[in-house]
Short mmCIF file of C-alpha atoms and ligand atoms in Angstrom, two decimals:
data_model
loop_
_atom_site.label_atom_id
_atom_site.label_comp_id
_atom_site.label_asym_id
_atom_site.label_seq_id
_atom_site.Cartn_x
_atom_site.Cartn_y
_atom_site.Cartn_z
CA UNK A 1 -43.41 -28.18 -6.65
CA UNK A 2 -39.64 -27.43 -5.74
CA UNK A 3 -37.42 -27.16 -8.52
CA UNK A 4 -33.81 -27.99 -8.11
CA UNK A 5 -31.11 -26.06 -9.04
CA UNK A 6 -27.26 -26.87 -8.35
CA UNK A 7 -25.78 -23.08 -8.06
CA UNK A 8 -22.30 -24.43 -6.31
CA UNK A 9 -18.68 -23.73 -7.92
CA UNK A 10 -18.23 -27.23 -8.59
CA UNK A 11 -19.55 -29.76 -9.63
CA UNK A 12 -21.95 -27.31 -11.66
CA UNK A 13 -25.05 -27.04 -13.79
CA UNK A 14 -24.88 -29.58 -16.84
CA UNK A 15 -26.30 -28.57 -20.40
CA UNK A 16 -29.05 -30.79 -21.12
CA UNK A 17 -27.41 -31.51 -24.65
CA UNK A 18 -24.09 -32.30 -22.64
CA UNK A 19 -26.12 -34.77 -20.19
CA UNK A 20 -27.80 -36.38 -23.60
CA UNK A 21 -24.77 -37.31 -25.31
CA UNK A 22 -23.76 -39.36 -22.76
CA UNK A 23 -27.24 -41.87 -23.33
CA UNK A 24 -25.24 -44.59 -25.67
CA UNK A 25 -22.07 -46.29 -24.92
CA UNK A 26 -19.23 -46.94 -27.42
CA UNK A 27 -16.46 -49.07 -27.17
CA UNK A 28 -13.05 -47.16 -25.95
CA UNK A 29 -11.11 -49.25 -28.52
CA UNK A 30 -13.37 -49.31 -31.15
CA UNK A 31 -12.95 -46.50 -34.29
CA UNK A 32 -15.78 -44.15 -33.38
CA UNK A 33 -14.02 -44.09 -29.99
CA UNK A 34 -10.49 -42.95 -31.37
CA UNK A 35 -12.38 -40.19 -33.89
CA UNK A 36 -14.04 -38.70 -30.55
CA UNK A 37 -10.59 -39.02 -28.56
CA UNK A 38 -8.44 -37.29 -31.13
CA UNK A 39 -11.42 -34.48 -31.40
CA UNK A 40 -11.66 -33.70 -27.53
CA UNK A 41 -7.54 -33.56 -27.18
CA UNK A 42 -7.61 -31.15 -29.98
CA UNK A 43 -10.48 -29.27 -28.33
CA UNK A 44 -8.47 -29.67 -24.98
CA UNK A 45 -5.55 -27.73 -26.72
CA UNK A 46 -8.07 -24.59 -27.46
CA UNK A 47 -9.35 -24.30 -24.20
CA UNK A 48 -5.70 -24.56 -22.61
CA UNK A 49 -4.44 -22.33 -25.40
CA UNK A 50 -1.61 -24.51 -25.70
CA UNK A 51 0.39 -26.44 -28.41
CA UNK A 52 1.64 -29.18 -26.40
CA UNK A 53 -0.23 -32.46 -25.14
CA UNK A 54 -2.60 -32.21 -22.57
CA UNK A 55 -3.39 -35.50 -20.78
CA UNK A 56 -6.95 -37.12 -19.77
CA UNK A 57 -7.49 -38.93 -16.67
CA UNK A 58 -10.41 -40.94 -15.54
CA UNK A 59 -10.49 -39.18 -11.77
CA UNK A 60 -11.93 -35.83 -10.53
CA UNK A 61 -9.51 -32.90 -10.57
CA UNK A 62 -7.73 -34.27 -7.84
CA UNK A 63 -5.90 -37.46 -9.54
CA UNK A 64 -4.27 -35.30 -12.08
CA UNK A 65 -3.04 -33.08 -9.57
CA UNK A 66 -1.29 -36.58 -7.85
CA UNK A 67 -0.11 -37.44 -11.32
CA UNK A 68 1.42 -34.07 -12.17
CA UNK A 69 3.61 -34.04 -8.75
CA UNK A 70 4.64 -37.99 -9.09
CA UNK A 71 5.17 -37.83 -12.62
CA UNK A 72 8.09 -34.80 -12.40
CA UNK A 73 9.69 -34.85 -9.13
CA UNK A 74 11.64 -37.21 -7.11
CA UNK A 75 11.24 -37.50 -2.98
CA UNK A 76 13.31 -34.73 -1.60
CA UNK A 77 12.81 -32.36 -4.57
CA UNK A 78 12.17 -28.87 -3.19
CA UNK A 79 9.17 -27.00 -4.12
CA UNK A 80 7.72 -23.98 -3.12
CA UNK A 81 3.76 -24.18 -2.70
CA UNK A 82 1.26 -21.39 -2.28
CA UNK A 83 -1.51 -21.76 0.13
CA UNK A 84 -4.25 -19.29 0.78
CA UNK A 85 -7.22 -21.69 0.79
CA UNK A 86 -8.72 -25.53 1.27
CA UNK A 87 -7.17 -25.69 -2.21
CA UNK A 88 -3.51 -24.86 -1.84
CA UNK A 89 -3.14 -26.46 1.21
CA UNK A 90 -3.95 -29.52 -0.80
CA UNK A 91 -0.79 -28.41 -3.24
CA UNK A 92 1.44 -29.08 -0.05
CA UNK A 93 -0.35 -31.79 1.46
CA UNK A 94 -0.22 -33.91 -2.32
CA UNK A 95 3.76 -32.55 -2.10
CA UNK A 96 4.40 -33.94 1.13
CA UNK A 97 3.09 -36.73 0.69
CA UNK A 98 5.02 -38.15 -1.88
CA UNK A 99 8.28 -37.20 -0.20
CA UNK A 100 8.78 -33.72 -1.73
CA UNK A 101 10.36 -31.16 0.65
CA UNK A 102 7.78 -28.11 0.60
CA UNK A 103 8.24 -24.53 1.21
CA UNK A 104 4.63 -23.76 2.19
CA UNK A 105 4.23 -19.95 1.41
CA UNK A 106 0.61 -19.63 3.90
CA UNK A 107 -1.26 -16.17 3.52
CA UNK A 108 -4.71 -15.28 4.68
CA UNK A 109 -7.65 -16.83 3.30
CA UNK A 110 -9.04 -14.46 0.82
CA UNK A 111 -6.03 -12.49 -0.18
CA UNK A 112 -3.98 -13.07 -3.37
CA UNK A 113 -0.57 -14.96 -3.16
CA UNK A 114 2.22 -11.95 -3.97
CA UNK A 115 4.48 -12.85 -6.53
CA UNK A 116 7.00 -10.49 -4.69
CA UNK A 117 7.14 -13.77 -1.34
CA UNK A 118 7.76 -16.07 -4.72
CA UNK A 119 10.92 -13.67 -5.65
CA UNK A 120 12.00 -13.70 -1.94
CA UNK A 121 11.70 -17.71 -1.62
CA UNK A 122 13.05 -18.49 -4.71
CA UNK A 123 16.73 -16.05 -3.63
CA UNK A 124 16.84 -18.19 -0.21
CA UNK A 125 15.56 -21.13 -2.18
CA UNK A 126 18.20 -21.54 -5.12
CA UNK A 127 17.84 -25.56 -5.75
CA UNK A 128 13.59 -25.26 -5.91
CA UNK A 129 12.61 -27.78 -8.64
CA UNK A 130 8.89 -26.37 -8.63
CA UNK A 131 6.68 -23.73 -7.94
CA UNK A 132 2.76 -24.60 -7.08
CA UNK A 133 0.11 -22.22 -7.68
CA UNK A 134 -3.72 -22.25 -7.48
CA UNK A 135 -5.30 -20.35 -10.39
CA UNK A 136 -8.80 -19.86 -9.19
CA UNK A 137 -8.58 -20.48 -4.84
CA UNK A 138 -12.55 -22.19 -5.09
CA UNK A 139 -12.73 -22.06 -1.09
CA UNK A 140 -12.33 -18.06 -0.85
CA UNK A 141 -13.15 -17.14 -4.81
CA UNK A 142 -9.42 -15.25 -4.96
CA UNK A 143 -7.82 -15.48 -8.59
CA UNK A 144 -4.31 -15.29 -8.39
CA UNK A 145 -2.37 -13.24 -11.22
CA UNK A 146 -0.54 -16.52 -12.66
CA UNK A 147 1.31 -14.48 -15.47
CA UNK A 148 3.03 -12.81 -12.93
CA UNK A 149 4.19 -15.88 -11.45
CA UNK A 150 5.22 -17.30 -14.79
CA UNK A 151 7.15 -14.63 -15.60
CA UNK A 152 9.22 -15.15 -12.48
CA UNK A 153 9.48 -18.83 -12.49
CA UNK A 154 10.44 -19.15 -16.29
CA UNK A 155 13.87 -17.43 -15.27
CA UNK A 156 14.36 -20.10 -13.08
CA UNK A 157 14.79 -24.11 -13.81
CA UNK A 158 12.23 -24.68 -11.98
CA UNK A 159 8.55 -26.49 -13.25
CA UNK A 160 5.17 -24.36 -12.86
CA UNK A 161 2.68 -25.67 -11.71
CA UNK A 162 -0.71 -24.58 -11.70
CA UNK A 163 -3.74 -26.02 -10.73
CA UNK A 164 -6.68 -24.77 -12.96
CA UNK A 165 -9.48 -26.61 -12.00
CA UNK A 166 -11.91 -24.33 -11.17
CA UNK A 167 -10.67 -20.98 -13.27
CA UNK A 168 -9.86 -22.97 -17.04
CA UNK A 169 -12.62 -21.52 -19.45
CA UNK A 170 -13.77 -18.85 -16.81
CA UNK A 171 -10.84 -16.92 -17.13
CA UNK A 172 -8.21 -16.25 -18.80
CA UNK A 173 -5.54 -18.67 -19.05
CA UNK A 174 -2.58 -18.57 -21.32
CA UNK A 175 -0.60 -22.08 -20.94
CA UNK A 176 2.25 -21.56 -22.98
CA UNK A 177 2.72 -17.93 -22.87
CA UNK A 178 2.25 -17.60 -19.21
CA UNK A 179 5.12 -20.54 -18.95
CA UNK A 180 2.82 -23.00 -17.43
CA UNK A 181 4.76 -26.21 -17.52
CA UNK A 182 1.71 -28.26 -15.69
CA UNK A 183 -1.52 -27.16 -15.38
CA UNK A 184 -4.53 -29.40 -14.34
CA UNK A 185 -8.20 -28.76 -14.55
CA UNK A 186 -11.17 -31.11 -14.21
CA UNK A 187 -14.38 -31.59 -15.51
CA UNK A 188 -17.05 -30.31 -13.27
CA UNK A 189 -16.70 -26.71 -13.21
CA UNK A 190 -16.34 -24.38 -16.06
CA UNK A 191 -16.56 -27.03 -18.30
CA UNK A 192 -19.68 -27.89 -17.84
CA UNK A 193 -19.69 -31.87 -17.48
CA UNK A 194 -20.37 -33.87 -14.60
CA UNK A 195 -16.95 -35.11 -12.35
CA UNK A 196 -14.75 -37.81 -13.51
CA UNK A 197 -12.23 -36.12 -15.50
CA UNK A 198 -9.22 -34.55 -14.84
CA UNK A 199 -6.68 -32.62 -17.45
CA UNK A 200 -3.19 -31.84 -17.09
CA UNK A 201 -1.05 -29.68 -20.35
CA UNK A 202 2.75 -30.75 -20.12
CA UNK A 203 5.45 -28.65 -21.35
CA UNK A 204 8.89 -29.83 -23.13
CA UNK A 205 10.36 -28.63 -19.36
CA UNK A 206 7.96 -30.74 -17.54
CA UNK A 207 8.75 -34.15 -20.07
CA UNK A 208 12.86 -33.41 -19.68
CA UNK A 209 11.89 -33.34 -15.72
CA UNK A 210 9.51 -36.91 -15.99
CA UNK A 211 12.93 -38.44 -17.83
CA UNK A 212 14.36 -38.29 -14.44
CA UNK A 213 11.36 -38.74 -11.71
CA UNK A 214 11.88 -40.86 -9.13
CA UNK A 215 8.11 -40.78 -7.37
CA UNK A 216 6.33 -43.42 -7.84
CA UNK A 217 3.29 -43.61 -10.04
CA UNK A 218 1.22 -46.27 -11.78
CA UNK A 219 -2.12 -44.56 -12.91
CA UNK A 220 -1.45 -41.69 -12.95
CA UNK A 221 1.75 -41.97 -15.08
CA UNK A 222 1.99 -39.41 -17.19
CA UNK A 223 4.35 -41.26 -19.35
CA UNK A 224 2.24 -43.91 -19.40
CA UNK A 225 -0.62 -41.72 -20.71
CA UNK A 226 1.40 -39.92 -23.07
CA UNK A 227 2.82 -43.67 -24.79
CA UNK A 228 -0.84 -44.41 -25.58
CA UNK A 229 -2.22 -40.86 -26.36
CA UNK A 230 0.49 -40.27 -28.94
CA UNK A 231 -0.40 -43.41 -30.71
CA UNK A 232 -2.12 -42.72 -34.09
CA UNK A 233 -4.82 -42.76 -33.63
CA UNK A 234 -5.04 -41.58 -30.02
CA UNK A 235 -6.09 -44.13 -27.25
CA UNK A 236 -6.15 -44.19 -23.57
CA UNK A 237 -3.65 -46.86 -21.32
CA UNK A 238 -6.76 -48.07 -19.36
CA UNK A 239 -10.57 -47.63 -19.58
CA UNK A 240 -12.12 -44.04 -19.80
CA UNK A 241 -15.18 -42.70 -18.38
CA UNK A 242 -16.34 -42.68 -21.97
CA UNK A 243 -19.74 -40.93 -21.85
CA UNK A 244 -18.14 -38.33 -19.93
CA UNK A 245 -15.87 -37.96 -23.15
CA UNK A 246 -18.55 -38.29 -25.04
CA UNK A 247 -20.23 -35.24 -22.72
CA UNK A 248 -17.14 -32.91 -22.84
CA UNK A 249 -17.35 -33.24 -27.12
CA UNK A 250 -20.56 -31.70 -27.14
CA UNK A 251 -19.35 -29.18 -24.04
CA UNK A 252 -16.29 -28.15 -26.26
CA UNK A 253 -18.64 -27.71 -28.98
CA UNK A 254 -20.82 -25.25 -26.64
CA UNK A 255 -17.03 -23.68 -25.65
CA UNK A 256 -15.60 -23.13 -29.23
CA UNK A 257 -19.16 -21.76 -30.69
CA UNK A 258 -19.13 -19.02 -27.58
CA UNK A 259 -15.51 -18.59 -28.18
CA UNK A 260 -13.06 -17.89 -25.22
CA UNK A 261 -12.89 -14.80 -25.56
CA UNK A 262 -16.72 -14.36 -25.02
CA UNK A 263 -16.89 -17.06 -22.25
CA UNK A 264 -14.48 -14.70 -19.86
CA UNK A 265 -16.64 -12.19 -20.63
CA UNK A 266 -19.47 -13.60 -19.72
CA UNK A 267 -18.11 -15.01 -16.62
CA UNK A 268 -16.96 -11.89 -15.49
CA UNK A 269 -20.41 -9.73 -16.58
CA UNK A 270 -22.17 -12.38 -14.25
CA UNK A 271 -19.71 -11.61 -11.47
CA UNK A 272 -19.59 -8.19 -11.60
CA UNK A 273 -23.53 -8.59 -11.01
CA UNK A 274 -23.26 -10.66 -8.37
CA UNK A 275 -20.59 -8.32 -7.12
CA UNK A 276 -23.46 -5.58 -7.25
CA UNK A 277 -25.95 -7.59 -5.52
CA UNK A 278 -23.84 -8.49 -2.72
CA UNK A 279 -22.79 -4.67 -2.28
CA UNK A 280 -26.27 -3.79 -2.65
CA UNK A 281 -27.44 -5.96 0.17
CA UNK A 282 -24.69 -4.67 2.86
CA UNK A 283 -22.78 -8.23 2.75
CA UNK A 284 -19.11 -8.15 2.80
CA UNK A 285 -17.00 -9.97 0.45
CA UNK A 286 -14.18 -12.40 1.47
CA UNK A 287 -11.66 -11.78 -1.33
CA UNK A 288 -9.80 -8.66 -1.03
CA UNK A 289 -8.92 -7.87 -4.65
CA UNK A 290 -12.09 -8.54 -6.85
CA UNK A 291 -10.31 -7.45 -10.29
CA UNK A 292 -9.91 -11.04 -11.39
CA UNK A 293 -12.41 -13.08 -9.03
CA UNK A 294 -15.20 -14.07 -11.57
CA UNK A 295 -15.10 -17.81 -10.54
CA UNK A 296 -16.85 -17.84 -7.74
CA UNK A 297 -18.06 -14.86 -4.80
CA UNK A 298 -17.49 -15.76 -1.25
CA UNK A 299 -19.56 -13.49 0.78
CA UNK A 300 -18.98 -13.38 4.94
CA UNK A 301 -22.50 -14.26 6.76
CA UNK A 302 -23.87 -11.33 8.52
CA UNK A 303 -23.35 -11.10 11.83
CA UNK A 304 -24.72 -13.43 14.15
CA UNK A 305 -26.10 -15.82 11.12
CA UNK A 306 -24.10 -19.11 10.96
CA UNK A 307 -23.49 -19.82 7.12
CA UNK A 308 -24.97 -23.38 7.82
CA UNK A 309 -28.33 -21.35 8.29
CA UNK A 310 -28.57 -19.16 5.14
CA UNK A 311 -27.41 -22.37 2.61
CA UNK A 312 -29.41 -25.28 4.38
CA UNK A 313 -32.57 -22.42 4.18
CA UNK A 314 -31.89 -22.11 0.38
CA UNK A 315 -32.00 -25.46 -0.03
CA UNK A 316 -34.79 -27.16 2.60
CA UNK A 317 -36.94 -24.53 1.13
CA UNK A 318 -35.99 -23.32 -2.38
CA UNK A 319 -34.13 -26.13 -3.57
CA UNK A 320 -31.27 -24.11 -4.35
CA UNK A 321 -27.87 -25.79 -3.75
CA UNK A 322 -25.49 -22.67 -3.07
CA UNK A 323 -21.87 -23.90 -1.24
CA UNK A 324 -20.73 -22.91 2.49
CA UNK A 325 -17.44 -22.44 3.72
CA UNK A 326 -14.55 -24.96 3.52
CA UNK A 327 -11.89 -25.64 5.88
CA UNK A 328 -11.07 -22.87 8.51
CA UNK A 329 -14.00 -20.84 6.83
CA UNK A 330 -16.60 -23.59 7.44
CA UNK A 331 -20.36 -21.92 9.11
CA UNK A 332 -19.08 -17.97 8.14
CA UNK A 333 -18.77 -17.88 4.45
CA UNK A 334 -21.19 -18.78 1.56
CA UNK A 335 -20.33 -18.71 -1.67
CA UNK A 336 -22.31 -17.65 -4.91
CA UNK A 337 -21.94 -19.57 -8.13
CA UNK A 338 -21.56 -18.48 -11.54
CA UNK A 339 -19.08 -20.63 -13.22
CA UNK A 340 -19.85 -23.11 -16.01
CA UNK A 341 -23.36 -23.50 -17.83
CA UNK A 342 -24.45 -19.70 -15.76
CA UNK A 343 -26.64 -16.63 -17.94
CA UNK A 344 -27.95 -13.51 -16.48
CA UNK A 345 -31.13 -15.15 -15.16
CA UNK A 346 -29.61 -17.60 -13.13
CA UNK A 347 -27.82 -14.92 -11.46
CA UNK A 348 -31.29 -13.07 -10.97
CA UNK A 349 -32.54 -16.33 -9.33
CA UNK A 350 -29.86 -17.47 -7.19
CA UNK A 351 -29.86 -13.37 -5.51
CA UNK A 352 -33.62 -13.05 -5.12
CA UNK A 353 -33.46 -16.59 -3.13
CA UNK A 354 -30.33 -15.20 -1.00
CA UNK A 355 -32.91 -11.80 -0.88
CA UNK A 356 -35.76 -14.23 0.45
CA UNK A 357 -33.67 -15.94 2.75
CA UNK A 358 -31.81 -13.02 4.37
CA UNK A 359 -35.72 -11.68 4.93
CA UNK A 360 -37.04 -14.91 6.26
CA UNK A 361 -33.39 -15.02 8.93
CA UNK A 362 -34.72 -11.73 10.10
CA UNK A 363 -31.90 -9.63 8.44
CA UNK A 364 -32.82 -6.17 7.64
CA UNK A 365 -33.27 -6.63 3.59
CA UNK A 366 -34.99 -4.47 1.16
CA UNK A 367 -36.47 -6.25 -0.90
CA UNK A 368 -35.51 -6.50 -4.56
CA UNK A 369 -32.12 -4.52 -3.71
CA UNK A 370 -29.65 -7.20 -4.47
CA UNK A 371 -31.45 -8.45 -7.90
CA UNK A 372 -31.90 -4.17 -9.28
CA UNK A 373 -28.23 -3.98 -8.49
CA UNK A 374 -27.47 -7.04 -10.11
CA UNK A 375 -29.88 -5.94 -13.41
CA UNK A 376 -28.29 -2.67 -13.62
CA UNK A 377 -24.76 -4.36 -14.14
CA UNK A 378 -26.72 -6.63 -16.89
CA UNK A 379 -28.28 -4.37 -18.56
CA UNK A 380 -25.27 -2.31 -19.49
C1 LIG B 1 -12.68 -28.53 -7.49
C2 LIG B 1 -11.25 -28.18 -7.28
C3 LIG B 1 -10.25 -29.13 -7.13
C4 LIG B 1 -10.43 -30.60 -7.33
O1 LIG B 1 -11.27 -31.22 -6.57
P1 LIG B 1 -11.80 -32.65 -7.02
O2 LIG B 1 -12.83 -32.89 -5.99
O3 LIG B 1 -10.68 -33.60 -6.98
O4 LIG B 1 -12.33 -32.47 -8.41
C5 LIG B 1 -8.95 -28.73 -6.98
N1 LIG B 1 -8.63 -27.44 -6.99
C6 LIG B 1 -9.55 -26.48 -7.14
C7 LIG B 1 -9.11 -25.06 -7.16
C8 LIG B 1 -10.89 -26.81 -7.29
O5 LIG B 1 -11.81 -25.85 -7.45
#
């Protein structure tokens, strides 16, 4: 019997309870509708740690990243855009493509962007209306220090933006005291619900900045989305994916009786495992600075072993979905998951497959290396 298990960083496992709730479908402008609405903004708030609004879109992670650029800048507005990965490259492309004039800050995949090249390009780059910044880089598993950054850019009148998809509720993330005037998540990955959501927290700085916009926007109109979310009570300008706000209820239910705190901890005990493992085995790691990477590990394929092999092995004959490379790092990276709905025995699982696998590519593994490494980080 082959069992199926979807170990990728996105979109990741769902709770049962989380897929249940979503069995029964309500009205979006009916009252039990506007009770669950008001309940999942406020629940929104906690996981952002924020006290200002924080909009829902119907659209992965991407659409609120659109909204958040054509919502607060006009064409020719100069940001500057970090891109180390598949991610941030989509920061500049989403820029550019509305007409925004982007300083593209590119570093090598798998380091962290340097907050000292944001000092340097913001002195040669007075008039910069916005600074773009991927929390959690998904394609090489690099978490960049985004308090630093805030710190920098709240001197300045320019908007931070920060896209949070994969890292919001696996690590830490403090909105309004880092100075985050946008930051967008989605649905799929740490929050445990399937993809069709997407979240963006807008400061007083980012609203004074929509007054003036020039982009254009329908959709995604965060002023638009604001108008019918402030209403009392709460509603939505068009129609939701409702079950999936039905889903994230029960998921920020799951969130708040963990507690954040707890959740980064856990996040980080089951990458610091996985960290083991990989040591353990002789693999090499893609990110450079592991002190904040608990989102995802991005491991390099051992030599002479295309990526492609290891993850199509794990899945023709384990069932186990575990993501390659993107981008430039397509067929010699594979990344392990342990972001969202992940314990200690999923972690177990998803090494003693890569153990298998390794064996069965004719890599020289001892057996049961990577998973006692990986227990002896557990079991502290
Ligand atoms: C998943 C992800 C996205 C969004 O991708 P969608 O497919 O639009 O949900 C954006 N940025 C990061 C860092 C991600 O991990």
């Amino acid at each position: 019997m082959k069992k199926d298990y979807i170990f990728t960083p996105g979109p990741t496992p769902v709770p049962p309870q989380v897929g249940l709730a979503q069995v029964s479908m309500i009205h979006h402008r009916s009252p039990d509708f506007s009770v669950l609405l008001e309940r999942v903004l406020d629940g929104l708030k906690y996981v952002y740690q924020t006290r200002n609004d924080v909009l829902l879109f119907t659209s992965s992670g991407t659409g609120a990243m659109e909204g958040a650029i054509a919502s607060c800048f006009s064409p020719g507005d100069k940001v500057i855009a970090f891109a180390g990965g598949k991610f941030g490259e989509r920061l500049v492309e989403i820029s550019q493509a509305f007409g925004l004039k982007v300083v593209a800050i590119e570093f090598e995949w798998g380091a962290c962007a340097d907050p000292a090249d944001l000092k340097k390009a913001l002195a040669a780059n007075p008039d910069t209306r916005g600074v773009l910044l991927t929390q959690s880089e998904t394609s090489t598993g690099v978490v960049n220090d985004v308090e630093a950054f805030g710190s920098i850019v709240a001197k300045t009148n320019a908007l931070f933006m920060v896209d949070a998809i994969s890292g919001l509720g696996a690590v830490d993330l403090k909105t309004d005291d880092w100075g985050i005037d946008l930051c967008v998540s989605g649905s799929q990955k740490a929050l445990m619900i399937p993809p069709g959501l997407a979240f963006c927290a807008v400061s007083e700085k980012a609203w004074k900045a929509a007054e003036t916009a020039k982009c254009p926007s329908y959709y995604f109109s965060f002023k638009a989305a604001r108008k019918s979310q402030s209403k009392t009570p709460p509603e939505t300008p068009y129609t939701p994916a409702i079950t999936l706000v039905q889903a994230l209820d029960v998921a920020i239910g799951m969130i708040r009786e963990e507690g954040l705190e707890a959740m980064f901890a856990r996040h980080e005990r089951l990458a610091r495992a996985t960290q083991a493992a990989v040591e353990a085995l002789g693999l090499r790691f893609l990110a450079k600075d592991r002190s904040r990477a608990f989102v995802t590990t991005s491991v390099w394929a051992p030599e002479g072993v295309p990526a492609g092999d290891i993850t199509k092995f794990m899945r023709n004959e384990f069932g186990m979905f575990i993501a390659g490379g993107q981008g430039k790092l397509k067929g010699k990276i594979f990344r392990l998951a342990h972001v969202g709905y992940f314990n200690e025995f999923d972690i177990v699982t998803q090494v003693a497959a890569l153990e298998l696998t390794l064996k069965r590519l004719g890599q020289p593994v001892e057996l049961g290396s990577g998973v006692g490494a990986a227990l002896k980080v557990l079991a502290e």
